[in-house]
Short mmCIF file of C-alpha atoms in Angstrom, two decimals:
data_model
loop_
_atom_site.label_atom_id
_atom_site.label_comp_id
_atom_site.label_asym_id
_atom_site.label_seq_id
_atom_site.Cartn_x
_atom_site.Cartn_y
_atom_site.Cartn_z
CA UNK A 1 158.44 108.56 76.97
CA UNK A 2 161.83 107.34 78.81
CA UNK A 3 162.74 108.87 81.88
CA UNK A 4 158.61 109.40 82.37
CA UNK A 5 158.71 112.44 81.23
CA UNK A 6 155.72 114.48 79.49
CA UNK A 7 155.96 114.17 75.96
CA UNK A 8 155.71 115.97 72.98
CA UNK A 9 151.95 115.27 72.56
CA UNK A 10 150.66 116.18 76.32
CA UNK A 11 153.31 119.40 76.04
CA UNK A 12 151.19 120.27 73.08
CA UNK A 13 147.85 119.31 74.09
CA UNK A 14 148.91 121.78 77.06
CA UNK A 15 149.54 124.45 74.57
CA UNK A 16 146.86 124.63 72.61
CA UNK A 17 143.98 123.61 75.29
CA UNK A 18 145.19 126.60 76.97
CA UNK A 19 144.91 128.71 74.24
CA UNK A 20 141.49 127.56 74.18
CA UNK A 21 140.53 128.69 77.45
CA UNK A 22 142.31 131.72 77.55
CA UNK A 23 140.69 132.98 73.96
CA UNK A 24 137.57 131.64 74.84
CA UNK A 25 136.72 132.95 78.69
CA UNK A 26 139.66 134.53 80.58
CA UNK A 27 139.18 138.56 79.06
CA UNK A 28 135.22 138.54 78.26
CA UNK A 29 134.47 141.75 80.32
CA UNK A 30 136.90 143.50 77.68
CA UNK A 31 133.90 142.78 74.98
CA UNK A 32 131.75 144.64 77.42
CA UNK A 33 130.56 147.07 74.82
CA UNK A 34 128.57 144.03 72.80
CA UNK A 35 126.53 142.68 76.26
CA UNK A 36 125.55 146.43 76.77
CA UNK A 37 124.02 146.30 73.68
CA UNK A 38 121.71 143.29 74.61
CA UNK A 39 121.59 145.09 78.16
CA UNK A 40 120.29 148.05 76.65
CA UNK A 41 117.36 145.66 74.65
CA UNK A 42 116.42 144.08 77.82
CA UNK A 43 116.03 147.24 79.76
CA UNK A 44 118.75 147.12 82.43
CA UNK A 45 118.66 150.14 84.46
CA UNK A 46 116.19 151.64 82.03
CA UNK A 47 114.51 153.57 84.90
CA UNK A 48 117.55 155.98 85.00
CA UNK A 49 116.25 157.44 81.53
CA UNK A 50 114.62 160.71 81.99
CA UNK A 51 111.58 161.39 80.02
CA UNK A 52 112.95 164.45 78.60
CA UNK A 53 114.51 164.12 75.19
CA UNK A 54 117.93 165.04 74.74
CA UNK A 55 118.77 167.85 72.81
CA UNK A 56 118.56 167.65 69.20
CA UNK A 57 118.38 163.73 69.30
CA UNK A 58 114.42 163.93 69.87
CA UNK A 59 115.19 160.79 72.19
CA UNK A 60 114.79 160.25 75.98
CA UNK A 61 118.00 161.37 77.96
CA UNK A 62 119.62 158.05 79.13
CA UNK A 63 122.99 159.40 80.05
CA UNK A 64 122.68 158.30 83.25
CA UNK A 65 121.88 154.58 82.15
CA UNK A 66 124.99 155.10 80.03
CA UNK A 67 126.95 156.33 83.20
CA UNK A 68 125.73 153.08 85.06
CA UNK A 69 126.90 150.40 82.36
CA UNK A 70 130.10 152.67 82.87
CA UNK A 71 130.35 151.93 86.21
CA UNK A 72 129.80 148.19 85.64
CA UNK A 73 132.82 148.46 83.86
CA UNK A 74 134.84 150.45 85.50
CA UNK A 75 134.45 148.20 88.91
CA UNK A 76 134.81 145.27 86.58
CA UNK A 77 138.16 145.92 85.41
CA UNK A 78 139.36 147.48 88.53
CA UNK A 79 139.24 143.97 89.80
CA UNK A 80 140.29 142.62 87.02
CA UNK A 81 143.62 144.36 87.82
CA UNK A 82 143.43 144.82 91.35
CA UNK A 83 142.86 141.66 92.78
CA UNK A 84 145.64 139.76 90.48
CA UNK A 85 148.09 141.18 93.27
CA UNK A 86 146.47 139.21 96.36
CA UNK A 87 146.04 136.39 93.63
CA UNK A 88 149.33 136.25 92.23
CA UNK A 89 150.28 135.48 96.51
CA UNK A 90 147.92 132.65 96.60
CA UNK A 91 149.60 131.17 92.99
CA UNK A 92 152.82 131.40 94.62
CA UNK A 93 152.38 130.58 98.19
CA UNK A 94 149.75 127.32 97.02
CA UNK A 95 150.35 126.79 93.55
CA UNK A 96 148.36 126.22 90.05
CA UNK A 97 145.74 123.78 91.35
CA UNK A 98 144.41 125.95 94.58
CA UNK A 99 144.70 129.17 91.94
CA UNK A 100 142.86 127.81 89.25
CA UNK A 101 139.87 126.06 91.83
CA UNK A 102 139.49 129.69 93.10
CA UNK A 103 139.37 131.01 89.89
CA UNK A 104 136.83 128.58 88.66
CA UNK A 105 134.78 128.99 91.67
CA UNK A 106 134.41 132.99 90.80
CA UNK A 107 134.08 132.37 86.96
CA UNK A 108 131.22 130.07 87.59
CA UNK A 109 129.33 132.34 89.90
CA UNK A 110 129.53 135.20 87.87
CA UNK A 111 128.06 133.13 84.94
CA UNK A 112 125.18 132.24 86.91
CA UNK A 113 124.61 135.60 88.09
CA UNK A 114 124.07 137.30 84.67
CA UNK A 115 121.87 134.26 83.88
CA UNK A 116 119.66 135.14 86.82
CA UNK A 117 119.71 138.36 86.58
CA UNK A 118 116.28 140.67 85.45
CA UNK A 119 116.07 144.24 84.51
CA UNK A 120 114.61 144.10 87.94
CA UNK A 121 118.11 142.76 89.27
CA UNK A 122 120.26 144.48 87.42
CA UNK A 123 122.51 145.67 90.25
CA UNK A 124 123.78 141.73 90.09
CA UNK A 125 125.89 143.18 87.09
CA UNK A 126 128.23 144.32 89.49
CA UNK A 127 129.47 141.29 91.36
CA UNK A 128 129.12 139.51 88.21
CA UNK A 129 131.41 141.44 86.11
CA UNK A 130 133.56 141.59 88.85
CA UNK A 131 133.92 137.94 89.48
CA UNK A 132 134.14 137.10 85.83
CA UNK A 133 137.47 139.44 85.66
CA UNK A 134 138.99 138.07 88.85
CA UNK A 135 138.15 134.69 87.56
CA UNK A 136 139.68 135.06 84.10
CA UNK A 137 142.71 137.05 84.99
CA UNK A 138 143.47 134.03 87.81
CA UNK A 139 142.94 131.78 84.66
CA UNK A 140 145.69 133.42 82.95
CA UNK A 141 147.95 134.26 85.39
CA UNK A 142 148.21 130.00 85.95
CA UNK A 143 148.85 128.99 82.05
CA UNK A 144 151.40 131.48 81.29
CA UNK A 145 153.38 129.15 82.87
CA UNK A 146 153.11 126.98 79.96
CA UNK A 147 155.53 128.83 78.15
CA UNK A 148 158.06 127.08 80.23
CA UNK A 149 157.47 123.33 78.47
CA UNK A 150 158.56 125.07 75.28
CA UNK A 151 162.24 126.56 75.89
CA UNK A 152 163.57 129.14 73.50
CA UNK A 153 159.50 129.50 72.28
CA UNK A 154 159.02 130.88 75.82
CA UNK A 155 158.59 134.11 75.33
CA UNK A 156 156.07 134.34 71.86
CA UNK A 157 153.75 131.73 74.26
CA UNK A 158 153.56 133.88 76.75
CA UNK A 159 152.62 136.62 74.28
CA UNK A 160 150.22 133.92 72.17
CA UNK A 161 148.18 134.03 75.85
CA UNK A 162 147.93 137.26 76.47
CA UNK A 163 147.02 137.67 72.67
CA UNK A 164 143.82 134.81 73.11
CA UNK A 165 142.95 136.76 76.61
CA UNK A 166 142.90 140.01 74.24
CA UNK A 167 140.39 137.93 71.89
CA UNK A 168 138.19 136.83 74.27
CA UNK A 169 136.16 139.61 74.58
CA UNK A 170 134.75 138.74 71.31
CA UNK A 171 132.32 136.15 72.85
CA UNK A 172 130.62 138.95 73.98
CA UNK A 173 129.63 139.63 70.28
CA UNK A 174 128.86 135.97 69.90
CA UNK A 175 126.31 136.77 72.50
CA UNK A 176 124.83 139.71 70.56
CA UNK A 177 124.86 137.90 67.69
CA UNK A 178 122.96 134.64 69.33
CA UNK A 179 120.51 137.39 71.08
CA UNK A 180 119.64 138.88 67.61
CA UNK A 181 118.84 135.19 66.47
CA UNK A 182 116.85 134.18 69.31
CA UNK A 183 118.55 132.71 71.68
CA UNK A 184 117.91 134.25 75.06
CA UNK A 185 120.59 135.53 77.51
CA UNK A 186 119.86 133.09 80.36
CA UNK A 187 120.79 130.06 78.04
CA UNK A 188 123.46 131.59 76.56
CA UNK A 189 125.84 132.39 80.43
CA UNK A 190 124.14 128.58 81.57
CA UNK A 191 126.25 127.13 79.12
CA UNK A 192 129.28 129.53 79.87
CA UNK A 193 129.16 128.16 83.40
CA UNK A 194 128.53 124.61 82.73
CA UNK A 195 131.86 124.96 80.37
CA UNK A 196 133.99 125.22 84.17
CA UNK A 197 134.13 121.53 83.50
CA UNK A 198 136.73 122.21 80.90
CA UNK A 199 138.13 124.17 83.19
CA UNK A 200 138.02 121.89 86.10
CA UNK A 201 139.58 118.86 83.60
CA UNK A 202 142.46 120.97 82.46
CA UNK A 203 143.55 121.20 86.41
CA UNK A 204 143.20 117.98 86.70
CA UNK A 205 145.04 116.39 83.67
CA UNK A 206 146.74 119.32 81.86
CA UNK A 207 148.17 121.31 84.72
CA UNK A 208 150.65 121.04 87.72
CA UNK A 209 149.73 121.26 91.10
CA UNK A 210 152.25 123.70 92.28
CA UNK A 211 154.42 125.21 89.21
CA UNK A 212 156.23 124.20 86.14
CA UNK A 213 159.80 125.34 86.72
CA UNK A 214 162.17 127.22 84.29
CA UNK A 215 164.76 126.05 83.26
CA UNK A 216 162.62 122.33 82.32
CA UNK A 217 164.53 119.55 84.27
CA UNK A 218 164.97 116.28 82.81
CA UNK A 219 162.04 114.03 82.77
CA UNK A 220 159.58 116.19 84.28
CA UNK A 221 155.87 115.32 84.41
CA UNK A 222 152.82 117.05 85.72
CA UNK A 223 149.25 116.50 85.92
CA UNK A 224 147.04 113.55 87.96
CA UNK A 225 148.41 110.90 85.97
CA UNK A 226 151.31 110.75 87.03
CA UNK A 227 152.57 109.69 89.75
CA UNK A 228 153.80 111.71 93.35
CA UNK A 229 152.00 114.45 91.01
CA UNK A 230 154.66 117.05 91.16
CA UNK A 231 157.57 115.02 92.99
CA UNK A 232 159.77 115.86 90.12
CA UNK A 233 158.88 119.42 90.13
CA UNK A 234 159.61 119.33 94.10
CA UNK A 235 163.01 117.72 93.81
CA UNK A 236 164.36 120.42 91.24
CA UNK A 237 162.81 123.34 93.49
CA UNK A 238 164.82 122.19 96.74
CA UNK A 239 168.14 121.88 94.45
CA UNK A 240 167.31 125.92 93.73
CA UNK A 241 168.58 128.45 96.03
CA UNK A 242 166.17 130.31 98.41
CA UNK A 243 165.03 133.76 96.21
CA UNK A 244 163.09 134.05 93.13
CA UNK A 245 143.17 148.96 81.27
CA UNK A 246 141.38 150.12 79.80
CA UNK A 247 139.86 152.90 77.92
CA UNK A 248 136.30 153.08 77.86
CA UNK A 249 134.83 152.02 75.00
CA UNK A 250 131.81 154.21 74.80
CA UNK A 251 131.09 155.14 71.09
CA UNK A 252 129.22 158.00 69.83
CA UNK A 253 125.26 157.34 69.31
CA UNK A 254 123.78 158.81 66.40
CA UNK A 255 121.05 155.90 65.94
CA UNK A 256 120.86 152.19 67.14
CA UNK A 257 121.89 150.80 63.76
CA UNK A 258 124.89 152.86 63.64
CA UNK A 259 126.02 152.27 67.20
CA UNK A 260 125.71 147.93 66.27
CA UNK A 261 127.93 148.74 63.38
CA UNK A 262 131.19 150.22 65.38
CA UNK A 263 130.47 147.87 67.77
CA UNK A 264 130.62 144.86 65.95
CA UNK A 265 133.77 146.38 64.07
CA UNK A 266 135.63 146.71 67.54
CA UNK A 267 134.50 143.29 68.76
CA UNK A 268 135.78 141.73 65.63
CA UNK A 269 139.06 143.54 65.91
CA UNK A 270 140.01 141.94 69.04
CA UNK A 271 139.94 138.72 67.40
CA UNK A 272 142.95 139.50 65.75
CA UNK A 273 144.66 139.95 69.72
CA UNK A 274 145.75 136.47 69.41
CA UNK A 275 147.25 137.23 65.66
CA UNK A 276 149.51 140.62 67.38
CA UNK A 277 151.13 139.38 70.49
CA UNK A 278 152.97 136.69 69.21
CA UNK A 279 154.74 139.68 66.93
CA UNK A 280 156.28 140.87 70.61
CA UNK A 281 157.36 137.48 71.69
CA UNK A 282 158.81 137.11 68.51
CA UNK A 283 161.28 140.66 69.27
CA UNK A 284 162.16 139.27 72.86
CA UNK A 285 163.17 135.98 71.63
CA UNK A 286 165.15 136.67 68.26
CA UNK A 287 168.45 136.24 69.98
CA UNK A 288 167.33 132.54 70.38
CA UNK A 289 167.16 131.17 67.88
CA UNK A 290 170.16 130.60 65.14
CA UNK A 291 172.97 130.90 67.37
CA UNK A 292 175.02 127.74 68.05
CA UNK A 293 175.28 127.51 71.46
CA UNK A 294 173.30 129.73 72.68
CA UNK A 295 173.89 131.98 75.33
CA UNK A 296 173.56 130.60 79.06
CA UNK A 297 173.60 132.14 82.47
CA UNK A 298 174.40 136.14 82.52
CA UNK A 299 174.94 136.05 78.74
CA UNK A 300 171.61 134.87 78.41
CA UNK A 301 170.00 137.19 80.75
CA UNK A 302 171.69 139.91 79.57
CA UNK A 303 170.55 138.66 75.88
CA UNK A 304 167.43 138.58 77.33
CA UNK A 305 166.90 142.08 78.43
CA UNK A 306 168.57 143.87 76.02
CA UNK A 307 165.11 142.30 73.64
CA UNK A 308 163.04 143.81 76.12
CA UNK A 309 164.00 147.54 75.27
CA UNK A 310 162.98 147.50 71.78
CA UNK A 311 159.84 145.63 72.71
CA UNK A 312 159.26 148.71 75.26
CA UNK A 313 159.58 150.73 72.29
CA UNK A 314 157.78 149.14 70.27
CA UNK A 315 155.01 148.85 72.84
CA UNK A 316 154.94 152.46 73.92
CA UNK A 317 155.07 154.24 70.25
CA UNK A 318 152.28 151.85 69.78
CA UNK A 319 149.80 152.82 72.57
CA UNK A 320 150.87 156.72 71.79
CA UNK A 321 149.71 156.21 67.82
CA UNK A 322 146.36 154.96 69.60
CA UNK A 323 146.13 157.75 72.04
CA UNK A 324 146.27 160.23 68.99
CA UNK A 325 143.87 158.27 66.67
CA UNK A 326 141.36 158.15 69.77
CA UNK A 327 141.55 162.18 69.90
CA UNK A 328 140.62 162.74 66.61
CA UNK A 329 136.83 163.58 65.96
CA UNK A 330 135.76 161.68 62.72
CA UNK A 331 134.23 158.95 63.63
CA UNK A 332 135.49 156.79 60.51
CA UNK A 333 139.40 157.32 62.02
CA UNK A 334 137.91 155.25 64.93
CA UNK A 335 138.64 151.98 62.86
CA UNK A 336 142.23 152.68 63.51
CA UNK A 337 141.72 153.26 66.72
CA UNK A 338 140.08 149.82 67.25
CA UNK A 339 143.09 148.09 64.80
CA UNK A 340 145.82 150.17 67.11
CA UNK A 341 143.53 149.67 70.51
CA UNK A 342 144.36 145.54 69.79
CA UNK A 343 148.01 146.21 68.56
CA UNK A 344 148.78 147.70 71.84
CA UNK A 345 146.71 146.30 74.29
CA UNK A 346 148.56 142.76 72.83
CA UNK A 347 151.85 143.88 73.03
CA UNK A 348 151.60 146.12 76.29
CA UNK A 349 149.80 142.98 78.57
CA UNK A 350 152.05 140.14 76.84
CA UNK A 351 155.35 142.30 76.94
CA UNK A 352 155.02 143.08 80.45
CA UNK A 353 154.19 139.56 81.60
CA UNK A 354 157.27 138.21 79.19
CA UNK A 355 159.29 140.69 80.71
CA UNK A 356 158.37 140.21 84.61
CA UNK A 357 159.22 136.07 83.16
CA UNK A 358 162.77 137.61 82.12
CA UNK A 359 163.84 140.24 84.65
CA UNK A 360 162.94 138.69 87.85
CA UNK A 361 162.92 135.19 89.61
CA UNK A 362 160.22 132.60 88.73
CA UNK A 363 158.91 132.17 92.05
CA UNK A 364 157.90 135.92 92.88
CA UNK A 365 156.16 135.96 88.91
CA UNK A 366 152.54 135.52 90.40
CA UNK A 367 153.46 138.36 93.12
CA UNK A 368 155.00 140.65 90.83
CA UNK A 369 152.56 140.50 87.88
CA UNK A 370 149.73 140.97 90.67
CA UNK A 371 151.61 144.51 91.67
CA UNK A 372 151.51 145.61 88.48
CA UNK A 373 147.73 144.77 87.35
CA UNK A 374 146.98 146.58 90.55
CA UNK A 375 148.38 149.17 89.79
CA UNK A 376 146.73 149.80 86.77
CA UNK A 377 144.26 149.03 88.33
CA UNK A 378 143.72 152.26 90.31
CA UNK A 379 144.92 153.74 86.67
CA UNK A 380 141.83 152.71 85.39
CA UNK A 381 139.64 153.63 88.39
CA UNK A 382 140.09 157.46 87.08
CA UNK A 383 137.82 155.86 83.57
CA UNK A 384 134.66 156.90 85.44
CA UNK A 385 135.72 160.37 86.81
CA UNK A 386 136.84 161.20 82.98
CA UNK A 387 133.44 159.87 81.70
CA UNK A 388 131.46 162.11 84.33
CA UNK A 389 134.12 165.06 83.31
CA UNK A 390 133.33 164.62 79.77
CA UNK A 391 129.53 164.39 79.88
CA UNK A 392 129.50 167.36 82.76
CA UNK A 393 131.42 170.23 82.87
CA UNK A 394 132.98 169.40 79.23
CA UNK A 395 129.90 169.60 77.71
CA UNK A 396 130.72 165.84 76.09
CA UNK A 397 133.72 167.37 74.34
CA UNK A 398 136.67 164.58 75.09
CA UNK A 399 139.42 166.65 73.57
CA UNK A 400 141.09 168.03 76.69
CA UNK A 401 141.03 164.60 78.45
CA UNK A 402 142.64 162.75 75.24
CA UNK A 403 145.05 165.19 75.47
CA UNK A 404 146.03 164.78 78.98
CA UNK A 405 146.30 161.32 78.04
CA UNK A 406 148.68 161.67 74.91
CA UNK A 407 150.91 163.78 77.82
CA UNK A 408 150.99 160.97 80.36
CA UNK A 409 151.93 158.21 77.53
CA UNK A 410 154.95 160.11 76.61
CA UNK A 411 156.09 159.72 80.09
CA UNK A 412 156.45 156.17 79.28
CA UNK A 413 159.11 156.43 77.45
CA UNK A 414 161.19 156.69 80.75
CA UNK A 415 161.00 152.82 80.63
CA UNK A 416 162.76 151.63 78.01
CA UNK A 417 165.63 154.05 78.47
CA UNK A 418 165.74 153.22 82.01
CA UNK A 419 165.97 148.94 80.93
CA UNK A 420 168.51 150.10 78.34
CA UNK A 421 170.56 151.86 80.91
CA UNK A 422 170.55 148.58 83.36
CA UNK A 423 171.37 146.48 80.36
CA UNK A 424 174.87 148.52 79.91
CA UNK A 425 175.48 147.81 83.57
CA UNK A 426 175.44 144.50 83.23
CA UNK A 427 177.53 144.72 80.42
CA UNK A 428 180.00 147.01 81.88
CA UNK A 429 180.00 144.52 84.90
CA UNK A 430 180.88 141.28 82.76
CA UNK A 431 183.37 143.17 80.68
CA UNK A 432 185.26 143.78 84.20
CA UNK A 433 184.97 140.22 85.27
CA UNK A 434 186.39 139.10 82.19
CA UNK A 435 184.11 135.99 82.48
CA UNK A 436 180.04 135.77 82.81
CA UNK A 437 178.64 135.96 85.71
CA UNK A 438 176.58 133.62 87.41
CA UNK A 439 172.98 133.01 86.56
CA UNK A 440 170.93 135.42 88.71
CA UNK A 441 169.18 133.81 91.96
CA UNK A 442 166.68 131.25 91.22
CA UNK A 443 167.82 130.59 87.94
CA UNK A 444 169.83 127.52 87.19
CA UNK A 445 171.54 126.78 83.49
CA UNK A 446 170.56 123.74 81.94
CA UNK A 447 173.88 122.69 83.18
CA UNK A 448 173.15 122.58 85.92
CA UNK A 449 169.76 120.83 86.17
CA UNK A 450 171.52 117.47 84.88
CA UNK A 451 173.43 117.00 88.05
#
């Protein structure tokens, strides 16, 4: 390519390998509810069921079994959440290849730990389902940079990721449905660790060592091939100036075979994750596309933003449908809930990654994106409390706590008015100037970059 640039091919090859990886490994825990299933066949923690049958289920009591794959969970996703913040300061302090060696490095050990582990060992759930969520979320946190190579496409690839991250936790029913044909657990996680050499390949060929900037600048090139590595990248950041959860998924059990059924039907919903999120991409970036020239600098931002409050919308009425589908006690409604659990879940995480891309400075995304996973986070540390609530003093009735939960939803609402409200700001500020505005900090036109 002239210039030694990366071309069309390698862009794409970027594109879709990471699509790959994020829809094949970075959001397994999420598919939690089919590897409990196997758990539960294997006899993990099976000495917390109480020889006394439950009431009217003539079965032994395992509630407390139940309580502990809830726990695995809930500690799982914490960090899933939690520790993008301190991770998203390591992405932007050392860049994609440090980020993604560390995030290998935890991926691989929580593979191995699950294949090691015994009924006997089953407290190695913990640090494994921990590490496999700090691992993936690093994973994705690096290729949503990708979205960069592609311009006005930026933010429906952003979207497409956190879509495939949303799918990923169906190869957690791949491994129920392997288990069920004979292949045995330990095999199965030995080859999920010995595919880190994708992993390890893609940061070596497919990925920059430090960050690919936005705006693109003219003949840039990443990845070991090419020469100086990043120089290119380096020469167009010292031109800039100084600046830039989950629900549980614990399903009614009125018999083994009926449990497999709903949980098969939510693991193959989330397939369709990568199918949703572009939909939200697709609202942020509409002003983009037929418009001769397109808007640049203030214009653009503005543009920009102003997308963003009907995604917020969009997102919020979403995840409130979902919250009232999820309180409603026939169990056939709960195929909704799985259809609007991946509607939401696509267009909440992709929306508010696309909009941290569009609202703030490129160099604070890592930091910024980490604040908000840790925050919910500690959201979804309150999962296990509202388990124990339910099962205890509720008497396993989860009306009341669905319906604190359709309450606090609403609140969210506050959001998009409050974007909507900075948006005529902005506009009230150009509209005085009489001319736009310069880009915001950090952000060059592409103007600019061919100086």
């Amino acid at each position: 390519m002239a210039g030694g640039g990366a071309g069309l091919a390698k862009r794409l090859g970027t594109l879709l390998s990471g699509l790959l990886e994020c829809g094949a490994f970075c959001g397994v825990i999420f598919g939690w509810a089919s590897l409990v299933f196997v758990l539960k066949e294997l006899h993990y923690f099976a000495d917390l069921c109480h020889n006394a049958t439950a009431e009217h289920s003539g079965l032994p009591d395992c509630s407390r079994q139940d309580e502990q794959f809830s726990l695995v969970f809930t500690i799982g996703s914490f960090m899933n959440n939690f520790m993008t913040f301190p991770m998203g300061f390591i992405f932007d302090r050392f860049g994609t290849a440090v980020a993604r060696l560390i995030a290998i490095s935890l991926y691989t050990g929580g593979t191995l730990l699950v294949a090691f582990s015994t009924p006997g060992l089953a407290v190695l759930l913990f640090p494994a389902m921990s590490m496999l969520s700090v691992g993936g979320i690093l994973l994705i946190l690096t290729n949503m940079q990708v979205g960069n190579l592609f311009g006005k496409y930026r933010s429906i690839i952003i979207t497409l990721y956190n879509g495939a991250f949303d799918s990923s936790s169906a190869i957690f029913l791949i491994v129920k449905v392997l288990y069920e044909r004979g292949l045995s657990l330990r095999s199965m996680f030995l080859f999920l660790a010995a595919c880190s050499a994708w992993h390890l390949l893609r940061t070596l060929f497919l990925m920059p060592r430090r960050r690919i900037p936005y705006p693109l600048p003219p003949a840039y090139d990443y990845g070991l091939r090419c020469p100086g590595w990043s120089q290119s990248y380096r020469t167009y950041e010292e031109k800039r100036p100084v600046e830039e959860g989950g629900a549980d998924e614990t399903l009614p059990e009125p018999s083994a075979a009926r449990v497999s059924t709903y949980t098969n039907a939510f693991a193959f919903t989330q397939l369709c994750g990568v199918l949703c999120a572009p939909w939200n991409g697709l609202i942020l970036d509409w002003h983009k596309r037929g418009r001769s020239p397109r808007p640049d600098g203030a214009l653009g931002a503005l543009a920009d933003l102003r997308a963003s409050v009907l995604s917020l919308v969009v997102t919020v009425a979403q995840c409130l449908l979902f919250s009232v589908c999820a309180a409603v006690p026939v169990l056939p409604v709960q195929f909704a809930t799985f259809v609007l659990q991946v509607l939401s879940r696509s267009f909440l995480y992709g929306g508010n990654a696309a909009f941290l891309a569009i609202a703030f400075p490129a160099q604070h995304f890592g930091k910024l994106y980490g604040l908000a996973m840790a925050l919910s986070a500690l959201v979804a540390l309150l999962q296990y409390p509202c388990v124990a609530l339910v099962q205890g003093p509720l008497g396993g009735d989860p009306f009341y706590v669905n319906l604190g939960m359709i309450a606090v939803v609403l609140v969210a609402f506050v959001s998009p008015v409050v974007v909507a409200r900075e948006c005529r700001r902005r506009a009230q500020e150009l509209g005085a100037a009489g001319t736009p505005l310069a880009a915001p900090p950090g952000a060059e036109t592409p103007a600019e970059t061919t100086h």
